[in-house]
């Protein structure tokens, strides 16, 4: 008798759990209210999904041995274009083709499938072809303009083959090395002799594009503007260009070196390069992390969150471009404090202020430019906001503009704010 009672209790409990699960399944859209009327062999047609709800088998997809509801679980699966089957989204990688792209399982991302890692993304053979990229003799992916093809071994090299026509051409024109995107040289820190040892250092990344095939080849253009202040890198986000990266410099040193920047920008324009009108170019400014205290960085980050319209205007980008490459995140105070304490915390790199670099914070908002006034305006903004948020515990847009107007250091920034009536 006791066994029968115990069995009844178990059966009742099981039935109650089942009813509760069915109710939750209906509430979450896995089953409809009239689910019993939809099928003849009702209980044979219902299965448990990967998410734990009941659903009709015909409403589900088979994904890696599990059932997922076609509509309610649509964020959990994706179609694998290579294997032509559905896979879990967590196991999928996006592969750029140059025109569009496709998803495939992480395990498929290898050279044997014609998929390669390049600039923090997976790319296909068609991407290489579209953007004139090749594998050099070391296995690195390079722009075809930056390497030389050797007939003797059918490989791409850093230098022309001895005795080739390109080798003879290089005798007449200096070429500079354009390094891979991952290149990291030993930094040379530039500052004036009388500057405070605690002055912050700024690093600049400026992307440039060749307008058309008539423009000077990358390596020769780099050779014309070669300088101890900067070096050159490839960048997969560019169509036909390269990136100019400065060594760290103080704000005063940059101001003193303005003519050097002016002359180089003029040469770039004269030889068929642009930045502002290219739609692919940006200007990023790095500031050394160790110059920020927790609360200083908190105020610096908070200014971006609270003054979006002003930031968009200063960036000279359109909102859709800013969202794509330098999105201003909607952070709460607690989130900003956490990031400021850690000097880290971004979930992604393409945000207005990237904190993921080891030694710097990176301001990514600015549109690329070869206009020296806009170039200096961007640097003046970065320095002015650094100083304002360092010196003032209470921050506001009006306070920042007053700070700028009262300083002798920000002539280009003042002019821009007045011209745009910001």
PDB file of N, CA and C in Angstrom, residues 235-331:
ATOM      1  N   UNK A 235      46.458  48.158 -42.969  1.00  0.00           N
ATOM      2  CA  UNK A 235      45.204  48.142 -42.220  1.00  0.00           C
ATOM      3  C   UNK A 235      44.123  47.551 -43.106  1.00  0.00           C
ATOM      4  N   UNK A 236      43.539  46.441 -42.666  1.00  0.00           N
ATOM      5  CA  UNK A 236      42.553  45.728 -43.470  1.00  0.00           C
ATOM      6  C   UNK A 236      41.258  46.479 -43.684  1.00  0.00           C
ATOM      7  N   UNK A 237      40.996  47.531 -42.893  1.00  0.00           N
ATOM      8  CA  UNK A 237      39.767  48.311 -43.086  1.00  0.00           C
ATOM      9  C   UNK A 237      39.887  49.279 -44.257  1.00  0.00           C
ATOM     10  N   UNK A 238      41.103  49.442 -44.789  1.00  0.00           N
ATOM     11  CA  UNK A 238      41.331  50.359 -45.908  1.00  0.00           C
ATOM     12  C   UNK A 238      41.247  49.623 -47.237  1.00  0.00           C
ATOM     13  N   UNK A 239      40.794  50.329 -48.250  1.00  0.00           N
ATOM     14  CA  UNK A 239      40.651  49.737 -49.581  1.00  0.00           C
ATOM     15  C   UNK A 239      41.968  49.747 -50.339  1.00  0.00           C
ATOM     16  N   UNK A 240      42.676  50.876 -50.306  1.00  0.00           N
ATOM     17  CA  UNK A 240      43.931  51.017 -51.040  1.00  0.00           C
ATOM     18  C   UNK A 240      44.794  52.056 -50.322  1.00  0.00           C
ATOM     19  N   UNK A 241      45.165  51.747 -49.095  1.00  0.00           N
ATOM     20  CA  UNK A 241      45.918  52.729 -48.331  1.00  0.00           C
ATOM     21  C   UNK A 241      46.773  52.112 -47.249  1.00  0.00           C
ATOM     22  N   UNK A 242      47.244  52.949 -46.346  1.00  0.00           N
ATOM     23  CA  UNK A 242      48.061  52.492 -45.219  1.00  0.00           C
ATOM     24  C   UNK A 242      47.851  53.435 -44.045  1.00  0.00           C
ATOM     25  N   UNK A 243      48.448  53.088 -42.929  1.00  0.00           N
ATOM     26  CA  UNK A 243      48.258  53.835 -41.693  1.00  0.00           C
ATOM     27  C   UNK A 243      49.577  54.452 -41.250  1.00  0.00           C
ATOM     28  N   UNK A 244      49.519  55.710 -40.857  1.00  0.00           N
ATOM     29  CA  UNK A 244      50.685  56.423 -40.321  1.00  0.00           C
ATOM     30  C   UNK A 244      50.533  56.453 -38.800  1.00  0.00           C
ATOM     31  N   UNK A 245      51.513  55.925 -38.088  1.00  0.00           N
ATOM     32  CA  UNK A 245      51.426  55.808 -36.622  1.00  0.00           C
ATOM     33  C   UNK A 245      52.602  56.543 -35.998  1.00  0.00           C
ATOM     34  N   UNK A 246      52.306  57.503 -35.148  1.00  0.00           N
ATOM     35  CA  UNK A 246      53.392  58.267 -34.525  1.00  0.00           C
ATOM     36  C   UNK A 246      53.918  57.561 -33.279  1.00  0.00           C
ATOM     37  N   UNK A 247      55.142  57.888 -32.954  1.00  0.00           N
ATOM     38  CA  UNK A 247      55.669  57.530 -31.639  1.00  0.00           C
ATOM     39  C   UNK A 247      55.052  58.491 -30.619  1.00  0.00           C
ATOM     40  N   UNK A 248      55.088  58.158 -29.322  1.00  0.00           N
ATOM     41  CA  UNK A 248      54.462  59.026 -28.311  1.00  0.00           C
ATOM     42  C   UNK A 248      55.131  60.405 -28.260  1.00  0.00           C
ATOM     43  N   UNK A 249      54.305  61.446 -28.174  1.00  0.00           N
ATOM     44  CA  UNK A 249      54.788  62.817 -28.103  1.00  0.00           C
ATOM     45  C   UNK A 249      53.939  63.606 -27.117  1.00  0.00           C
ATOM     46  N   UNK A 250      54.528  64.552 -26.454  1.00  0.00           N
ATOM     47  CA  UNK A 250      53.742  65.439 -25.602  1.00  0.00           C
ATOM     48  C   UNK A 250      53.006  66.449 -26.479  1.00  0.00           C
ATOM     49  N   UNK A 251      51.998  67.084 -25.904  1.00  0.00           N
ATOM     50  CA  UNK A 251      51.208  68.075 -26.636  1.00  0.00           C
ATOM     51  C   UNK A 251      52.085  69.235 -27.102  1.00  0.00           C
ATOM     52  N   UNK A 252      52.971  69.714 -26.237  1.00  0.00           N
ATOM     53  CA  UNK A 252      53.856  70.822 -26.614  1.00  0.00           C
ATOM     54  C   UNK A 252      54.794  70.428 -27.745  1.00  0.00           C
ATOM     55  N   UNK A 253      55.255  69.197 -27.711  1.00  0.00           N
ATOM     56  CA  UNK A 253      56.148  68.724 -28.772  1.00  0.00           C
ATOM     57  C   UNK A 253      55.406  68.648 -30.105  1.00  0.00           C
ATOM     58  N   UNK A 254      54.154  68.189 -30.074  1.00  0.00           N
ATOM     59  CA  UNK A 254      53.347  68.121 -31.295  1.00  0.00           C
ATOM     60  C   UNK A 254      53.151  69.523 -31.869  1.00  0.00           C
ATOM     61  N   UNK A 255      52.851  70.486 -30.993  1.00  0.00           N
ATOM     62  CA  UNK A 255      52.662  71.861 -31.463  1.00  0.00           C
ATOM     63  C   UNK A 255      53.936  72.394 -32.125  1.00  0.00           C
ATOM     64  N   UNK A 256      55.072  72.080 -31.530  1.00  0.00           N
ATOM     65  CA  UNK A 256      56.339  72.547 -32.086  1.00  0.00           C
ATOM     66  C   UNK A 256      56.644  71.863 -33.417  1.00  0.00           C
ATOM     67  N   UNK A 257      56.098  70.657 -33.616  1.00  0.00           N
ATOM     68  CA  UNK A 257      56.365  69.879 -34.829  1.00  0.00           C
ATOM     69  C   UNK A 257      55.287  70.067 -35.903  1.00  0.00           C
ATOM     70  N   UNK A 258      54.444  71.070 -35.756  1.00  0.00           N
ATOM     71  CA  UNK A 258      53.307  71.241 -36.667  1.00  0.00           C
ATOM     72  C   UNK A 258      53.744  71.344 -38.123  1.00  0.00           C
ATOM     73  N   UNK A 259      54.835  72.029 -38.389  1.00  0.00           N
ATOM     74  CA  UNK A 259      55.294  72.178 -39.779  1.00  0.00           C
ATOM     75  C   UNK A 259      55.654  70.825 -40.403  1.00  0.00           C
ATOM     76  N   UNK A 260      56.219  69.942 -39.607  1.00  0.00           N
ATOM     77  CA  UNK A 260      56.557  68.598 -40.098  1.00  0.00           C
ATOM     78  C   UNK A 260      55.305  67.870 -40.560  1.00  0.00           C
ATOM     79  N   UNK A 261      54.246  67.935 -39.744  1.00  0.00           N
ATOM     80  CA  UNK A 261      52.979  67.315 -40.125  1.00  0.00           C
ATOM     81  C   UNK A 261      52.379  67.995 -41.357  1.00  0.00           C
ATOM     82  N   UNK A 262      52.443  69.323 -41.386  1.00  0.00           N
ATOM     83  CA  UNK A 262      51.886  70.084 -42.517  1.00  0.00           C
ATOM     84  C   UNK A 262      52.538  69.681 -43.825  1.00  0.00           C
ATOM     85  N   UNK A 263      53.863  69.620 -43.839  1.00  0.00           N
ATOM     86  CA  UNK A 263      54.598  69.286 -45.064  1.00  0.00           C
ATOM     87  C   UNK A 263      54.261  67.873 -45.543  1.00  0.00           C
ATOM     88  N   UNK A 264      54.141  66.940 -44.628  1.00  0.00           N
ATOM     89  CA  UNK A 264      53.839  65.554 -45.004  1.00  0.00           C
ATOM     90  C   UNK A 264      52.426  65.427 -45.567  1.00  0.00           C
ATOM     91  N   UNK A 265      51.483  66.123 -44.960  1.00  0.00           N
ATOM     92  CA  UNK A 265      50.110  66.090 -45.461  1.00  0.00           C
ATOM     93  C   UNK A 265      50.008  66.701 -46.858  1.00  0.00           C
ATOM     94  N   UNK A 266      50.761  67.750 -47.072  1.00  0.00           N
ATOM     95  CA  UNK A 266      50.772  68.387 -48.394  1.00  0.00           C
ATOM     96  C   UNK A 266      51.295  67.420 -49.447  1.00  0.00           C
ATOM     97  N   UNK A 267      52.351  66.675 -49.131  1.00  0.00           N
ATOM     98  CA  UNK A 267      52.916  65.697 -50.066  1.00  0.00           C
ATOM     99  C   UNK A 267      51.917  64.573 -50.351  1.00  0.00           C
ATOM    100  N   UNK A 268      51.189  64.135 -49.329  1.00  0.00           N
ATOM    101  CA  UNK A 268      50.190  63.087 -49.517  1.00  0.00           C
ATOM    102  C   UNK A 268      49.108  63.546 -50.499  1.00  0.00           C
ATOM    103  N   UNK A 269      48.622  64.773 -50.323  1.00  0.00           N
ATOM    104  CA  UNK A 269      47.581  65.307 -51.210  1.00  0.00           C
ATOM    105  C   UNK A 269      48.111  65.451 -52.633  1.00  0.00           C
ATOM    106  N   UNK A 270      49.322  65.967 -52.764  1.00  0.00           N
ATOM    107  CA  UNK A 270      49.909  66.199 -54.095  1.00  0.00           C
ATOM    108  C   UNK A 270      50.168  64.901 -54.852  1.00  0.00           C
ATOM    109  N   UNK A 271      50.288  63.802 -54.136  1.00  0.00           N
ATOM    110  CA  UNK A 271      50.597  62.527 -54.780  1.00  0.00           C
ATOM    111  C   UNK A 271      49.415  61.550 -54.801  1.00  0.00           C
ATOM    112  N   UNK A 272      48.208  62.120 -54.743  1.00  0.00           N
ATOM    113  CA  UNK A 272      47.015  61.316 -54.996  1.00  0.00           C
ATOM    114  C   UNK A 272      46.434  60.586 -53.812  1.00  0.00           C
ATOM    115  N   UNK A 273      46.632  61.112 -52.588  1.00  0.00           N
ATOM    116  CA  UNK A 273      46.080  60.474 -51.388  1.00  0.00           C
ATOM    117  C   UNK A 273      45.045  61.389 -50.727  1.00  0.00           C
ATOM    118  N   UNK A 274      44.098  60.772 -50.044  1.00  0.00           N
ATOM    119  CA  UNK A 274      43.128  61.536 -49.258  1.00  0.00           C
ATOM    120  C   UNK A 274      42.817  60.774 -47.976  1.00  0.00           C
ATOM    121  N   UNK A 275      41.997  61.398 -47.141  1.00  0.00           N
ATOM    122  CA  UNK A 275      41.618  60.770 -45.875  1.00  0.00           C
ATOM    123  C   UNK A 275      40.188  61.147 -45.511  1.00  0.00           C
ATOM    124  N   UNK A 276      39.874  62.422 -45.523  1.00  0.00           N
ATOM    125  CA  UNK A 276      38.553  62.902 -45.107  1.00  0.00           C
ATOM    126  C   UNK A 276      37.450  62.371 -46.011  1.00  0.00           C
ATOM    127  N   UNK A 277      37.670  62.376 -47.314  1.00  0.00           N
ATOM    128  CA  UNK A 277      36.637  61.984 -48.279  1.00  0.00           C
ATOM    129  C   UNK A 277      36.674  60.502 -48.646  1.00  0.00           C
ATOM    130  N   UNK A 278      37.524  59.742 -47.999  1.00  0.00           N
ATOM    131  CA  UNK A 278      37.690  58.343 -48.395  1.00  0.00           C
ATOM    132  C   UNK A 278      36.603  57.429 -47.831  1.00  0.00           C
ATOM    133  N   UNK A 279      35.906  57.863 -46.781  1.00  0.00           N
ATOM    134  CA  UNK A 279      34.848  57.077 -46.122  1.00  0.00           C
ATOM    135  C   UNK A 279      35.369  55.867 -45.349  1.00  0.00           C
ATOM    136  N   UNK A 280      36.629  55.546 -45.487  1.00  0.00           N
ATOM    137  CA  UNK A 280      37.193  54.393 -44.779  1.00  0.00           C
ATOM    138  C   UNK A 280      38.217  54.807 -43.729  1.00  0.00           C
ATOM    139  N   UNK A 281      38.554  56.088 -43.701  1.00  0.00           N
ATOM    140  CA  UNK A 281      39.688  56.540 -42.883  1.00  0.00           C
ATOM    141  C   UNK A 281      39.250  57.199 -41.580  1.00  0.00           C
ATOM    142  N   UNK A 282      40.050  56.975 -40.576  1.00  0.00           N
ATOM    143  CA  UNK A 282      39.836  57.620 -39.286  1.00  0.00           C
ATOM    144  C   UNK A 282      41.142  58.142 -38.730  1.00  0.00           C
ATOM    145  N   UNK A 283      41.029  58.913 -37.677  1.00  0.00           N
ATOM    146  CA  UNK A 283      42.197  59.400 -36.941  1.00  0.00           C
ATOM    147  C   UNK A 283      41.965  59.037 -35.480  1.00  0.00           C
ATOM    148  N   UNK A 284      42.883  58.294 -34.903  1.00  0.00           N
ATOM    149  CA  UNK A 284      42.766  57.849 -33.513  1.00  0.00           C
ATOM    150  C   UNK A 284      43.859  58.507 -32.684  1.00  0.00           C
ATOM    151  N   UNK A 285      43.526  58.895 -31.482  1.00  0.00           N
ATOM    152  CA  UNK A 285      44.497  59.537 -30.594  1.00  0.00           C
ATOM    153  C   UNK A 285      44.606  58.728 -29.304  1.00  0.00           C
ATOM    154  N   UNK A 286      45.819  58.345 -28.963  1.00  0.00           N
ATOM    155  CA  UNK A 286      46.090  57.577 -27.749  1.00  0.00           C
ATOM    156  C   UNK A 286      46.655  58.501 -26.672  1.00  0.00           C
ATOM    157  N   UNK A 287      46.257  58.269 -25.431  1.00  0.00           N
ATOM    158  CA  UNK A 287      46.805  58.996 -24.285  1.00  0.00           C
ATOM    159  C   UNK A 287      47.283  57.953 -23.279  1.00  0.00           C
ATOM    160  N   UNK A 288      48.456  58.179 -22.708  1.00  0.00           N
ATOM    161  CA  UNK A 288      49.022  57.194 -21.790  1.00  0.00           C
ATOM    162  C   UNK A 288      48.111  56.973 -20.578  1.00  0.00           C
ATOM    163  N   UNK A 289      47.828  55.706 -20.286  1.00  0.00           N
ATOM    164  CA  UNK A 289      46.909  55.340 -19.202  1.00  0.00           C
ATOM    165  C   UNK A 289      47.423  55.771 -17.838  1.00  0.00           C
ATOM    166  N   UNK A 290      48.738  55.686 -17.649  1.00  0.00           N
ATOM    167  CA  UNK A 290      49.266  55.951 -16.313  1.00  0.00           C
ATOM    168  C   UNK A 290      49.139  57.421 -15.907  1.00  0.00           C
ATOM    169  N   UNK A 291      48.668  58.292 -16.819  1.00  0.00           N
ATOM    170  CA  UNK A 291      48.436  59.690 -16.476  1.00  0.00           C
ATOM    171  C   UNK A 291      47.024  59.924 -15.932  1.00  0.00           C
ATOM    172  N   UNK A 292      46.210  58.866 -15.921  1.00  0.00           N
ATOM    173  CA  UNK A 292      44.849  58.970 -15.406  1.00  0.00           C
ATOM    174  C   UNK A 292      44.738  58.314 -14.035  1.00  0.00           C
ATOM    175  N   UNK A 293      44.142  59.035 -13.090  1.00  0.00           N
ATOM    176  CA  UNK A 293      43.688  58.396 -11.860  1.00  0.00           C
ATOM    177  C   UNK A 293      42.299  57.817 -12.134  1.00  0.00           C
ATOM    178  N   UNK A 294      41.773  57.068 -11.178  1.00  0.00           N
ATOM    179  CA  UNK A 294      40.448  56.476 -11.370  1.00  0.00           C
ATOM    180  C   UNK A 294      39.382  57.537 -11.621  1.00  0.00           C
ATOM    181  N   UNK A 295      39.337  58.567 -10.790  1.00  0.00           N
ATOM    182  CA  UNK A 295      38.267  59.561 -10.904  1.00  0.00           C
ATOM    183  C   UNK A 295      38.472  60.490 -12.077  1.00  0.00           C
ATOM    184  N   UNK A 296      39.719  60.727 -12.443  1.00  0.00           N
ATOM    185  CA  UNK A 296      39.994  61.505 -13.652  1.00  0.00           C
ATOM    186  C   UNK A 296      39.457  60.775 -14.874  1.00  0.00           C
ATOM    187  N   UNK A 297      39.741  59.477 -14.978  1.00  0.00           N
ATOM    188  CA  UNK A 297      39.262  58.700 -16.126  1.00  0.00           C
ATOM    189  C   UNK A 297      37.739  58.598 -16.098  1.00  0.00           C
ATOM    190  N   UNK A 298      37.157  58.466 -14.924  1.00  0.00           N
ATOM    191  CA  UNK A 298      35.693  58.430 -14.801  1.00  0.00           C
ATOM    192  C   UNK A 298      35.076  59.696 -15.401  1.00  0.00           C
ATOM    193  N   UNK A 299      35.625  60.862 -15.044  1.00  0.00           N
ATOM    194  CA  UNK A 299      35.079  62.128 -15.566  1.00  0.00           C
ATOM    195  C   UNK A 299      35.295  62.236 -17.075  1.00  0.00           C
ATOM    196  N   UNK A 300      36.430  61.767 -17.535  1.00  0.00           N
ATOM    197  CA  UNK A 300      36.750  61.792 -18.970  1.00  0.00           C
ATOM    198  C   UNK A 300      35.733  60.948 -19.753  1.00  0.00           C
ATOM    199  N   UNK A 301      35.454  59.731 -19.268  1.00  0.00           N
ATOM    200  CA  UNK A 301      34.481  58.849 -19.918  1.00  0.00           C
ATOM    201  C   UNK A 301      33.072  59.434 -19.831  1.00  0.00           C
ATOM    202  N   UNK A 302      32.744  59.996 -18.676  1.00  0.00           N
ATOM    203  CA  UNK A 302      31.399  60.532 -18.441  1.00  0.00           C
ATOM    204  C   UNK A 302      31.089  61.691 -19.388  1.00  0.00           C
ATOM    205  N   UNK A 303      32.097  62.489 -19.716  1.00  0.00           N
ATOM    206  CA  UNK A 303      31.876  63.619 -20.623  1.00  0.00           C
ATOM    207  C   UNK A 303      31.366  63.129 -21.980  1.00  0.00           C
ATOM    208  N   UNK A 304      31.887  62.023 -22.464  1.00  0.00           N
ATOM    209  CA  UNK A 304      31.448  61.469 -23.747  1.00  0.00           C
ATOM    210  C   UNK A 304      30.000  61.006 -23.669  1.00  0.00           C
ATOM    211  N   UNK A 305      29.654  60.331 -22.577  1.00  0.00           N
ATOM    212  CA  UNK A 305      28.302  59.789 -22.417  1.00  0.00           C
ATOM    213  C   UNK A 305      27.269  60.913 -22.345  1.00  0.00           C
ATOM    214  N   UNK A 306      27.616  62.009 -21.653  1.00  0.00           N
ATOM    215  CA  UNK A 306      26.646  63.071 -21.394  1.00  0.00           C
ATOM    216  C   UNK A 306      26.576  64.124 -22.489  1.00  0.00           C
ATOM    217  N   UNK A 307      27.499  64.107 -23.447  1.00  0.00           N
ATOM    218  CA  UNK A 307      27.546  65.174 -24.453  1.00  0.00           C
ATOM    219  C   UNK A 307      27.699  64.609 -25.869  1.00  0.00           C
ATOM    220  N   UNK A 308      26.801  63.702 -26.214  1.00  0.00           N
ATOM    221  CA  UNK A 308      26.915  62.978 -27.481  1.00  0.00           C
ATOM    222  C   UNK A 308      26.872  63.897 -28.689  1.00  0.00           C
ATOM    223  N   UNK A 309      25.934  64.830 -28.713  1.00  0.00           N
ATOM    224  CA  UNK A 309      25.794  65.704 -29.879  1.00  0.00           C
ATOM    225  C   UNK A 309      27.066  66.518 -30.104  1.00  0.00           C
ATOM    226  N   UNK A 310      27.648  66.997 -29.045  1.00  0.00           N
ATOM    227  CA  UNK A 310      28.890  67.762 -29.146  1.00  0.00           C
ATOM    228  C   UNK A 310      30.025  66.882 -29.653  1.00  0.00           C
ATOM    229  N   UNK A 311      30.116  65.661 -29.141  1.00  0.00           N
ATOM    230  CA  UNK A 311      31.160  64.719 -29.558  1.00  0.00           C
ATOM    231  C   UNK A 311      31.025  64.386 -31.038  1.00  0.00           C
ATOM    232  N   UNK A 312      29.785  64.159 -31.496  1.00  0.00           N
ATOM    233  CA  UNK A 312      29.557  63.854 -32.917  1.00  0.00           C
ATOM    234  C   UNK A 312      30.020  65.024 -33.783  1.00  0.00           C
ATOM    235  N   UNK A 313      29.702  66.235 -33.362  1.00  0.00           N
ATOM    236  CA  UNK A 313      30.116  67.418 -34.132  1.00  0.00           C
ATOM    237  C   UNK A 313      31.633  67.544 -34.173  1.00  0.00           C
ATOM    238  N   UNK A 314      32.278  67.348 -33.034  1.00  0.00           N
ATOM    239  CA  UNK A 314      33.744  67.435 -32.966  1.00  0.00           C
ATOM    240  C   UNK A 314      34.393  66.368 -33.856  1.00  0.00           C
ATOM    241  N   UNK A 315      33.780  65.189 -33.920  1.00  0.00           N
ATOM    242  CA  UNK A 315      34.366  64.076 -34.676  1.00  0.00           C
ATOM    243  C   UNK A 315      34.372  64.323 -36.183  1.00  0.00           C
ATOM    244  N   UNK A 316      33.446  65.182 -36.655  1.00  0.00           N
ATOM    245  CA  UNK A 316      33.237  65.448 -38.087  1.00  0.00           C
ATOM    246  C   UNK A 316      32.819  64.191 -38.852  1.00  0.00           C
ATOM    247  N   UNK A 317      32.249  63.237 -38.138  1.00  0.00           N
ATOM    248  CA  UNK A 317      31.695  62.036 -38.766  1.00  0.00           C
ATOM    249  C   UNK A 317      30.178  62.132 -38.776  1.00  0.00           C
ATOM    250  N   UNK A 318      29.553  61.313 -39.628  1.00  0.00           N
ATOM    251  CA  UNK A 318      28.114  61.135 -39.571  1.00  0.00           C
ATOM    252  C   UNK A 318      27.818  60.106 -38.484  1.00  0.00           C
ATOM    253  N   UNK A 319      26.629  60.210 -37.897  1.00  0.00           N
ATOM    254  CA  UNK A 319      26.278  59.360 -36.769  1.00  0.00           C
ATOM    255  C   UNK A 319      26.406  57.873 -37.083  1.00  0.00           C
ATOM    256  N   UNK A 320      25.978  57.462 -38.319  1.00  0.00           N
ATOM    257  CA  UNK A 320      26.034  56.036 -38.653  1.00  0.00           C
ATOM    258  C   UNK A 320      27.470  55.525 -38.703  1.00  0.00           C
ATOM    259  N   UNK A 321      28.410  56.363 -39.147  1.00  0.00           N
ATOM    260  CA  UNK A 321      29.825  55.974 -39.172  1.00  0.00           C
ATOM    261  C   UNK A 321      30.382  55.897 -37.760  1.00  0.00           C
ATOM    262  N   UNK A 322      29.951  56.848 -36.930  1.00  0.00           N
ATOM    263  CA  UNK A 322      30.432  56.850 -35.553  1.00  0.00           C
ATOM    264  C   UNK A 322      29.945  55.611 -34.817  1.00  0.00           C
ATOM    265  N   UNK A 323      28.698  55.215 -35.055  1.00  0.00           N
ATOM    266  CA  UNK A 323      28.160  54.018 -34.413  1.00  0.00           C
ATOM    267  C   UNK A 323      28.906  52.771 -34.849  1.00  0.00           C
ATOM    268  N   UNK A 324      29.360  52.753 -36.110  1.00  0.00           N
ATOM    269  CA  UNK A 324      30.043  51.572 -36.632  1.00  0.00           C
ATOM    270  C   UNK A 324      31.460  51.459 -36.107  1.00  0.00           C
ATOM    271  N   UNK A 325      32.208  52.559 -36.081  1.00  0.00           N
ATOM    272  CA  UNK A 325      33.638  52.494 -35.777  1.00  0.00           C
ATOM    273  C   UNK A 325      34.012  53.051 -34.397  1.00  0.00           C
ATOM    274  N   UNK A 326      33.125  53.873 -33.808  1.00  0.00           N
ATOM    275  CA  UNK A 326      33.482  54.501 -32.528  1.00  0.00           C
ATOM    276  C   UNK A 326      32.218  54.806 -31.732  1.00  0.00           C
ATOM    277  N   UNK A 327      31.440  53.792 -31.457  1.00  0.00           N
ATOM    278  CA  UNK A 327      30.147  53.965 -30.817  1.00  0.00           C
ATOM    279  C   UNK A 327      30.298  54.531 -29.398  1.00  0.00           C
ATOM    280  N   UNK A 328      29.468  55.535 -29.091  1.00  0.00           N
ATOM    281  CA  UNK A 328      29.448  56.094 -27.732  1.00  0.00           C
ATOM    282  C   UNK A 328      28.490  55.238 -26.911  1.00  0.00           C
ATOM    283  N   UNK A 329      29.022  54.489 -25.984  1.00  0.00           N
ATOM    284  CA  UNK A 329      28.233  53.518 -25.238  1.00  0.00           C
ATOM    285  C   UNK A 329      27.323  54.198 -24.209  1.00  0.00           C
ATOM    286  N   UNK A 330      26.173  53.577 -23.968  1.00  0.00           N
ATOM    287  CA  UNK A 330      25.216  54.060 -22.960  1.00  0.00           C
ATOM    288  C   UNK A 330      25.591  53.464 -21.604  1.00  0.00           C
ATOM    289  N   UNK A 331      26.510  54.102 -20.913  1.00  0.00           N
ATOM    290  CA  UNK A 331      27.012  53.547 -19.647  1.00  0.00           C
ATOM    291  C   UNK A 331      26.372  54.224 -18.447  1.00  0.00           C
TER     292      UNK A 331
END
